[in-house]
Tab-separated table of C-alpha atoms and ligand atoms in Angstrom:
chain	number	residue	atom	x	y	z
A	1	MET	CA	0.060	-0.369	-0.057
A	2	GLU	CA	0.805	3.709	-1.046
A	3	PHE	CA	2.322	5.875	1.715
A	4	PHE	CA	0.238	8.021	3.319
A	5	THR	CA	0.345	10.509	5.919
A	6	PRO	CA	-2.387	11.432	9.180
A	7	PHE	CA	-4.816	13.633	8.817
A	8	ASN	CA	-8.124	14.991	10.550
A	9	THR	CA	-11.128	15.315	9.389
A	10	TYR	CA	-13.359	17.779	10.905
A	11	ILE	CA	-18.080	17.205	12.213
A	12	ASP	CA	-19.444	20.967	12.848
A	13	PHE	CA	-22.206	18.822	15.472
A	14	ASP	CA	-24.768	22.405	14.650
A	15	GLU	CA	-23.968	23.374	11.414
A	16	PHE	CA	-22.743	19.278	10.205
A	17	THR	CA	-20.058	20.302	7.912
A	18	PHE	CA	-17.800	18.000	7.665
A	19	LYS	CA	-14.350	19.845	6.803
A	20	PRO	CA	-11.475	18.797	4.495
A	21	GLU	CA	-14.780	18.599	1.525
A	22	GLY	CA	-13.280	15.749	0.222
A	23	GLU	CA	-16.307	14.444	-2.611
A	24	VAL	CA	-19.884	15.634	-2.003
A	25	ILE	CA	-22.236	13.893	-3.255
A	26	TYR	CA	-26.252	14.489	-3.467
A	27	ARG	CA	-29.102	12.833	-3.898
A	28	ASN	CA	-31.980	15.074	-5.623
A	29	LEU	CA	-35.697	12.871	-5.967
A	30	SER	CA	-34.924	12.568	-9.827
A	31	ASP	CA	-32.411	10.507	-8.961
A	32	MET	CA	-34.676	7.699	-6.941
A	33	ASP	CA	-38.008	8.775	-8.081
A	34	TYR	CA	-39.035	4.452	-9.438
A	35	MET	CA	-37.781	3.657	-5.392
A	36	TYR	CA	-40.906	5.767	-3.949
A	37	GLN	CA	-43.977	3.053	-4.300
A	38	ASP	CA	-45.940	6.605	-4.557
A	39	GLN	CA	-45.165	6.934	-7.976
A	40	LYS	CA	-48.293	9.215	-8.350
A	41	ALA	CA	-46.400	12.033	-5.714
A	42	ALA	CA	-42.959	10.989	-6.902
A	43	GLN	CA	-44.014	12.604	-10.063
A	44	LYS	CA	-46.259	15.412	-8.814
A	45	LEU	CA	-42.890	16.560	-6.353
A	46	LEU	CA	-40.512	15.909	-9.047
A	47	THR	CA	-41.965	19.783	-10.709
A	48	GLU	CA	-39.204	20.800	-6.991
A	49	ASP	CA	-37.111	17.878	-7.305
A	50	PRO	CA	-36.058	18.430	-3.753
A	51	VAL	CA	-32.156	16.888	-2.176
A	52	ILE	CA	-33.147	14.309	-0.532
A	53	TYR	CA	-30.152	13.950	1.021
A	54	GLU	CA	-26.418	14.307	0.691
A	55	PHE	CA	-22.723	12.582	2.452
A	56	TYR	CA	-19.171	13.537	2.538
A	57	THR	CA	-16.578	11.786	2.177
A	58	ALA	CA	-12.879	12.230	2.328
A	59	ASP	CA	-10.502	11.804	0.150
A	60	ILE	CA	-9.268	8.525	0.612
A	61	PRO	CA	-8.538	5.221	-1.704
A	62	GLU	CA	-11.104	3.185	-2.148
A	63	LYS	CA	-8.324	0.016	-1.192
A	64	LYS	CA	-8.000	-2.288	1.310
A	65	GLY	CA	-6.247	-1.571	3.741
A	66	HIS	CA	-7.891	1.904	4.232
A	67	LEU	CA	-10.732	3.308	5.614
A	68	ARG	CA	-13.342	5.964	4.664
A	69	PRO	CA	-15.385	8.235	7.405
A	70	VAL	CA	-18.537	9.629	5.705
A	71	MET	CA	-20.596	11.728	6.809
A	72	SER	CA	-24.692	11.827	5.790
A	73	ILE	CA	-26.930	14.418	5.911
A	74	ILE	CA	-31.247	12.649	4.761
A	75	TYR	CA	-33.351	15.497	5.156
A	76	PRO	CA	-37.045	15.324	6.443
A	77	GLY	CA	-40.636	14.617	4.249
A	78	LYS	CA	-42.217	12.160	2.807
A	79	VAL	CA	-43.522	10.498	-1.033
A	80	GLY	CA	-46.677	9.951	-0.198
A	81	LYS	CA	-46.176	8.416	2.905
A	82	GLU	CA	-43.844	6.425	2.802
A	83	TYR	CA	-39.767	8.499	3.834
A	84	ASN	CA	-37.618	10.205	3.100
A	85	MET	CA	-34.497	7.724	2.805
A	86	THR	CA	-31.072	6.166	1.465
A	87	LYS	CA	-30.672	4.903	-2.287
A	88	GLY	CA	-29.121	1.311	0.245
A	89	HIS	CA	-26.985	-1.204	-1.062
A	90	TYR	CA	-25.059	-3.859	-0.901
A	91	HIS	CA	-20.798	-3.610	-0.223
A	92	GLU	CA	-19.631	-5.225	-3.572
A	93	LYS	CA	-16.944	-6.376	-1.730
A	94	GLU	CA	-19.683	-8.321	0.222
A	95	ASP	CA	-17.865	-9.155	3.445
A	96	THR	CA	-17.810	-5.422	4.767
A	97	ALA	CA	-19.046	-4.177	8.106
A	98	GLU	CA	-19.621	-0.632	8.022
A	99	VAL	CA	-20.693	2.047	11.649
A	100	TYR	CA	-23.086	4.472	11.373
A	101	LEU	CA	-22.623	7.282	14.551
A	102	THR	CA	-25.990	9.119	14.285
A	103	ILE	CA	-25.264	12.537	15.513
A	104	SER	CA	-28.630	14.415	14.721
A	105	GLY	CA	-32.698	13.141	14.368
A	106	GLN	CA	-34.323	9.713	14.277
A	107	GLY	CA	-33.633	7.617	12.141
A	108	LYS	CA	-34.451	3.856	11.334
A	109	LEU	CA	-31.137	1.603	9.949
A	110	LEU	CA	-33.389	-0.302	7.256
A	111	MET	CA	-30.328	-4.150	7.517
A	112	GLN	CA	-31.754	-7.266	4.830
A	113	SER	CA	-29.488	-10.077	4.459
A	114	PRO	CA	-28.943	-12.511	1.420
A	115	GLU	CA	-31.799	-14.529	2.937
A	116	ASN	CA	-33.441	-11.594	2.844
A	117	ASP	CA	-34.006	-11.724	7.003
A	118	ILE	CA	-34.952	-7.804	7.670
A	119	GLU	CA	-33.523	-6.265	10.982
A	120	ILE	CA	-34.631	-2.862	11.875
A	121	LEU	CA	-32.296	-0.817	14.442
A	122	GLU	CA	-33.354	3.021	16.380
A	123	MET	CA	-30.642	5.008	14.630
A	124	GLU	CA	-30.918	8.179	17.753
A	125	LYS	CA	-28.088	10.826	18.615
A	126	GLY	CA	-26.166	8.468	19.697
A	127	SER	CA	-26.607	5.109	18.048
A	128	ALA	CA	-23.462	3.724	16.744
A	129	GLY	CA	-25.212	1.031	14.886
A	130	TYR	CA	-23.293	-1.795	13.206
A	131	ILE	CA	-23.792	-3.071	9.905
A	132	PRO	CA	-22.759	-6.758	9.448
A	133	PRO	CA	-20.404	-8.129	6.617
A	134	TYR	CA	-23.161	-9.803	3.758
A	135	TRP	CA	-26.562	-7.312	4.971
A	136	ALA	CA	-28.045	-3.955	2.260
A	137	HIS	CA	-28.068	-1.035	4.505
A	138	ARG	CA	-30.708	1.871	3.930
A	139	CYS	CA	-31.759	4.749	6.263
A	140	ILE	CA	-34.716	6.668	6.792
A	141	ASN	CA	-35.079	9.329	8.447
A	142	VAL	CA	-38.507	9.487	10.484
A	143	GLY	CA	-38.159	12.211	12.360
A	144	ASP	CA	-38.651	16.140	11.237
A	145	GLU	CA	-35.273	17.367	11.251
A	146	PRO	CA	-31.879	16.036	9.695
A	147	LEU	CA	-31.227	12.787	10.321
A	148	VAL	CA	-27.003	13.389	10.505
A	149	PHE	CA	-24.922	9.730	10.622
A	150	PHE	CA	-21.783	9.173	10.220
A	151	GLY	CA	-20.203	6.655	9.192
A	152	VAL	CA	-17.324	3.937	9.037
A	153	TYR	CA	-16.117	1.941	6.043
A	154	PRO	CA	-13.267	-0.661	4.451
A	155	GLY	CA	-11.420	1.572	0.950
A	156	GLU	CA	-12.504	-1.992	-0.618
A	157	ALA	CA	-15.743	-2.258	-0.067
A	158	GLY	CA	-17.477	-0.765	-2.822
A	159	HIS	CA	-21.266	-0.103	-3.205
A	160	ASP	CA	-23.661	-2.321	-5.081
A	161	TYR	CA	-27.066	-1.105	-5.930
A	162	GLY	CA	-28.201	-3.738	-8.302
A	163	ILE	CA	-31.221	-5.865	-6.640
A	164	ILE	CA	-32.781	-2.188	-4.924
A	165	GLU	CA	-32.407	-0.571	-7.502
A	166	GLU	CA	-34.942	-2.884	-8.997
A	167	LYS	CA	-36.771	-4.529	-7.091
A	168	GLY	CA	-36.240	-2.280	-3.226
A	169	MET	CA	-36.355	-3.834	-0.039
A	170	LYS	CA	-38.144	-6.422	1.320
A	171	LYS	CA	-39.766	-3.626	4.164
A	172	ILE	CA	-40.610	-0.197	3.118
A	173	ILE	CA	-40.627	2.721	6.275
A	174	VAL	CA	-44.720	4.403	5.962
A	175	GLU	CA	-46.086	7.095	8.392
A	176	GLU	CA	-49.704	5.608	8.969
A	177	ASN	CA	-52.389	7.609	11.217
A	178	GLY	CA	-49.300	10.104	12.200
A	179	GLU	CA	-46.688	6.659	13.385
A	180	VAL	CA	-44.006	5.523	12.117
A	181	VAL	CA	-45.429	1.566	10.765
A	182	ILE	CA	-43.092	-1.010	9.397
A	183	GLU	CA	-45.484	-2.047	6.289
A	184	ASP	CA	-44.048	-5.188	3.468
A	185	ASN	CA	-42.794	-3.824	0.594
A	186	PRO	CA	-45.953	-4.587	-2.206
A	187	ASN	CA	-43.309	-4.796	-5.683
A	188	TYR	CA	-40.933	-7.127	-3.512
B	1	LIG	C1	-21.066	3.766	2.243
B	1	LIG	C2	-22.582	4.172	2.949
B	1	LIG	C3	-22.924	5.367	3.305
B	1	LIG	C4	-24.144	5.592	1.746
B	1	LIG	C5	-24.881	6.400	2.108
B	1	LIG	C6	-25.696	6.908	1.594
B	1	LIG	O1	-20.665	2.902	2.481
B	1	LIG	O2	-22.987	3.232	3.171
B	1	LIG	O3	-22.242	6.283	2.651
B	1	LIG	O4	-23.547	5.929	1.408
B	1	LIG	O5	-25.251	7.424	4.126
B	1	LIG	O6	-26.540	6.199	0.785
B	1	LIG	P1	-26.530	5.144	-1.200
B	1	LIG	O7	-25.055	5.296	-0.773
B	1	LIG	O8	-26.922	3.947	-0.489
B	1	LIG	O9	-27.185	5.917	-1.367
B	2	LIG	ZN1	-22.355	0.955	2.815
Protein backbone atom coordinates (compact mmCIF):
# COMPACT_ATOMS: atom_id res chain seq x y z
CA MET A 1 0.00 0.00 0.00
CA GLU A 2 1.18 3.50 -0.73
CA PHE A 3 2.33 5.79 2.06
CA PHE A 4 -0.41 8.01 3.44
CA THR A 5 -0.13 10.92 5.86
CA PRO A 6 -2.43 11.08 8.94
CA PHE A 7 -4.94 13.90 8.97
CA ASN A 8 -8.03 15.12 10.82
CA THR A 9 -11.51 15.59 9.45
CA TYR A 10 -13.66 18.08 11.38
CA ILE A 11 -17.38 17.59 11.77
CA ASP A 12 -19.41 20.48 13.15
CA PHE A 13 -22.11 18.81 15.27
CA ASP A 14 -24.39 21.86 15.07
CA GLU A 15 -23.89 23.02 11.49
CA PHE A 16 -23.28 19.49 10.09
CA THR A 17 -20.27 20.50 8.05
CA PHE A 18 -17.50 18.05 7.17
CA LYS A 19 -14.04 19.50 6.47
CA PRO A 20 -11.93 19.12 4.54
CA GLU A 21 -14.58 18.02 2.06
CA GLY A 22 -13.62 15.28 -0.31
CA GLU A 23 -16.38 14.27 -2.66
CA VAL A 24 -19.91 15.52 -1.96
CA ILE A 25 -22.76 13.54 -3.50
CA TYR A 26 -26.27 14.95 -3.69
CA ARG A 27 -29.23 12.70 -4.34
CA ASN A 28 -32.27 14.52 -5.56
CA LEU A 29 -35.65 12.88 -5.93
CA SER A 30 -34.99 12.53 -9.68
CA ASP A 31 -32.06 10.20 -8.86
CA MET A 32 -34.38 7.77 -7.08
CA ASP A 33 -38.03 8.63 -7.79
CA TYR A 34 -38.63 5.08 -9.10
CA MET A 35 -37.79 3.70 -5.64
CA TYR A 36 -40.89 5.10 -3.96
CA GLN A 37 -44.20 3.25 -3.91
CA ASP A 38 -46.47 6.19 -4.58
CA GLN A 39 -45.51 7.08 -8.13
CA LYS A 40 -48.20 9.74 -8.41
CA ALA A 41 -46.78 11.58 -5.39
CA ALA A 42 -43.22 11.11 -6.69
CA GLN A 43 -44.04 12.52 -10.13
CA LYS A 44 -45.82 15.49 -8.57
CA LEU A 45 -42.84 16.29 -6.32
CA LEU A 46 -40.47 16.01 -9.26
CA THR A 47 -41.40 19.53 -10.38
CA GLU A 48 -39.47 20.73 -7.30
CA ASP A 49 -36.99 17.86 -7.39
CA PRO A 50 -35.91 18.24 -3.74
CA VAL A 51 -32.55 17.04 -2.43
CA ILE A 52 -33.45 13.92 -0.44
CA TYR A 53 -29.96 13.44 1.01
CA GLU A 54 -26.33 14.31 0.59
CA PHE A 55 -23.12 12.71 1.78
CA TYR A 56 -19.57 13.83 2.30
CA THR A 57 -16.54 11.59 2.02
CA ALA A 58 -12.91 12.24 2.84
CA ASP A 59 -10.34 11.97 0.09
CA ILE A 60 -9.13 8.47 0.91
CA PRO A 61 -8.37 5.72 -1.60
CA GLU A 62 -11.04 3.09 -2.18
CA LYS A 63 -8.52 0.38 -1.47
CA LYS A 64 -8.04 -2.48 0.98
CA GLY A 65 -6.32 -1.36 4.17
CA HIS A 66 -7.93 2.08 4.23
CA LEU A 67 -11.04 3.17 6.14
CA ARG A 68 -13.35 5.73 4.59
CA PRO A 69 -15.25 8.15 6.85
CA VAL A 70 -18.52 9.56 5.54
CA MET A 71 -21.16 11.94 6.87
CA SER A 72 -24.69 11.65 5.47
CA ILE A 73 -27.59 14.07 5.88
CA ILE A 74 -31.12 12.89 5.01
CA TYR A 75 -33.58 15.76 4.90
CA PRO A 76 -36.99 15.27 6.52
CA GLY A 77 -39.97 14.66 4.28
CA LYS A 78 -42.06 12.01 2.60
CA VAL A 79 -42.97 10.87 -0.87
CA GLY A 80 -46.60 9.93 -0.46
CA LYS A 81 -46.62 8.20 2.92
CA GLU A 82 -43.07 6.85 2.59
CA TYR A 83 -40.34 8.69 4.48
CA ASN A 84 -37.23 10.11 2.82
CA MET A 85 -34.51 7.48 2.67
CA THR A 86 -31.18 6.58 1.12
CA LYS A 87 -31.12 4.36 -1.97
CA GLY A 88 -29.55 1.56 0.06
CA HIS A 89 -26.93 -0.90 -1.10
CA TYR A 90 -24.99 -4.08 -0.50
CA HIS A 91 -21.25 -3.73 -0.46
CA GLU A 92 -19.74 -4.95 -3.69
CA LYS A 93 -17.16 -6.77 -1.64
CA GLU A 94 -19.83 -8.43 0.45
CA ASP A 95 -17.73 -9.45 3.45
CA THR A 96 -17.17 -5.87 4.59
CA ALA A 97 -18.95 -4.27 7.54
CA GLU A 98 -19.74 -0.68 8.45
CA VAL A 99 -20.60 1.43 11.53
CA TYR A 100 -23.09 4.32 11.54
CA LEU A 101 -22.93 6.78 14.44
CA THR A 102 -25.99 9.01 14.58
CA ILE A 103 -25.21 12.66 15.25
CA SER A 104 -28.70 14.13 15.07
CA GLY A 105 -32.29 13.31 14.19
CA GLN A 106 -34.49 10.21 14.31
CA GLY A 107 -34.25 7.35 11.90
CA LYS A 108 -34.35 3.67 11.16
CA LEU A 109 -31.44 1.62 9.90
CA LEU A 110 -33.08 -1.04 7.73
CA MET A 111 -30.88 -4.04 6.94
CA GLN A 112 -31.49 -7.11 4.81
CA SER A 113 -29.39 -10.27 4.75
CA PRO A 114 -28.71 -12.32 1.61
CA GLU A 115 -31.40 -14.76 2.92
CA ASN A 116 -33.79 -11.78 3.04
CA ASP A 117 -33.96 -11.60 6.83
CA ILE A 118 -34.75 -8.09 7.99
CA GLU A 119 -33.30 -6.24 10.98
CA ILE A 120 -34.15 -2.67 11.90
CA LEU A 121 -32.14 -0.57 14.36
CA GLU A 122 -33.18 2.76 15.84
CA MET A 123 -31.06 5.71 14.82
CA GLU A 124 -30.91 8.46 17.43
CA LYS A 125 -28.20 10.76 18.72
CA GLY A 126 -25.39 8.54 20.05
CA SER A 127 -26.52 5.24 18.51
CA ALA A 128 -23.65 3.44 16.80
CA GLY A 129 -25.32 0.83 14.61
CA TYR A 130 -23.26 -2.08 13.42
CA ILE A 131 -23.89 -3.29 9.88
CA PRO A 132 -22.33 -6.76 9.70
CA PRO A 133 -20.73 -8.11 6.52
CA TYR A 134 -23.24 -9.20 3.80
CA TRP A 135 -26.18 -7.06 4.98
CA ALA A 136 -27.78 -4.47 2.70
CA HIS A 137 -28.38 -1.16 4.45
CA ARG A 138 -30.68 1.82 3.97
CA CYS A 139 -31.44 4.70 6.34
CA ILE A 140 -34.85 6.29 6.68
CA ASN A 141 -35.52 9.68 8.26
CA VAL A 142 -38.70 9.27 10.32
CA GLY A 143 -38.37 12.60 12.16
CA ASP A 144 -39.00 16.21 11.27
CA GLU A 145 -35.38 17.38 11.29
CA PRO A 146 -32.32 16.27 9.30
CA LEU A 147 -31.05 12.79 10.13
CA VAL A 148 -27.26 13.13 10.29
CA PHE A 149 -24.91 10.20 10.73
CA PHE A 150 -21.23 9.44 10.44
CA GLY A 151 -20.10 6.15 8.97
CA VAL A 152 -16.84 4.32 8.54
CA TYR A 153 -16.34 1.52 6.03
CA PRO A 154 -13.43 -0.43 4.55
CA GLY A 155 -11.83 1.21 1.54
CA GLU A 156 -12.37 -1.80 -0.70
CA ALA A 157 -16.10 -2.20 0.12
CA GLY A 158 -17.59 -0.62 -3.02
CA HIS A 159 -21.36 -0.25 -3.51
CA ASP A 160 -23.84 -2.54 -5.20
CA TYR A 161 -27.20 -0.81 -5.79
CA GLY A 162 -28.45 -3.27 -8.43
CA ILE A 163 -31.04 -5.48 -6.75
CA ILE A 164 -32.36 -2.68 -4.55
CA GLU A 165 -32.77 -0.42 -7.57
CA GLU A 166 -34.79 -3.18 -9.24
CA LYS A 167 -37.20 -4.15 -6.49
CA GLY A 168 -36.35 -2.23 -3.33
CA MET A 169 -36.01 -3.88 0.06
CA LYS A 170 -38.44 -6.33 1.63
CA LYS A 171 -39.89 -3.74 4.03
CA ILE A 172 -40.87 -0.11 3.59
CA ILE A 173 -41.26 2.50 6.32
CA VAL A 174 -44.30 4.73 6.11
CA GLU A 175 -46.40 7.12 8.14
CA GLU A 176 -49.90 5.90 8.99
CA ASN A 177 -52.12 8.17 11.13
CA GLY A 178 -49.09 10.01 12.47
CA GLU A 179 -47.27 6.79 13.42
CA VAL A 180 -44.12 5.25 11.98
CA VAL A 181 -45.16 1.88 10.53
CA ILE A 182 -43.11 -0.90 8.96
CA GLU A 183 -44.92 -2.56 6.06
CA ASP A 184 -44.20 -5.25 3.51
CA ASN A 185 -43.00 -3.86 0.20
CA PRO A 186 -45.87 -4.74 -2.15
CA ASN A 187 -43.45 -4.90 -5.11
CA TYR A 188 -41.12 -7.37 -3.46
C1 LIG B 1 -21.07 3.63 2.57
C2 LIG B 1 -22.38 3.89 3.19
C3 LIG B 1 -22.87 5.31 3.32
C4 LIG B 1 -23.86 5.57 2.20
C5 LIG B 1 -24.58 6.91 2.25
C6 LIG B 1 -25.55 7.08 1.10
O1 LIG B 1 -20.85 2.27 2.44
O2 LIG B 1 -23.11 3.00 3.54
O3 LIG B 1 -21.82 6.20 3.25
O4 LIG B 1 -23.18 5.47 0.97
O5 LIG B 1 -25.26 7.01 3.45
O6 LIG B 1 -26.37 5.97 0.93
P1 LIG B 1 -26.46 5.21 -0.47
O7 LIG B 1 -25.04 4.84 -0.81
O8 LIG B 1 -27.32 4.03 -0.22
O9 LIG B 1 -26.99 6.17 -1.47
ZN1 LIG C 1 -22.39 0.92 3.06
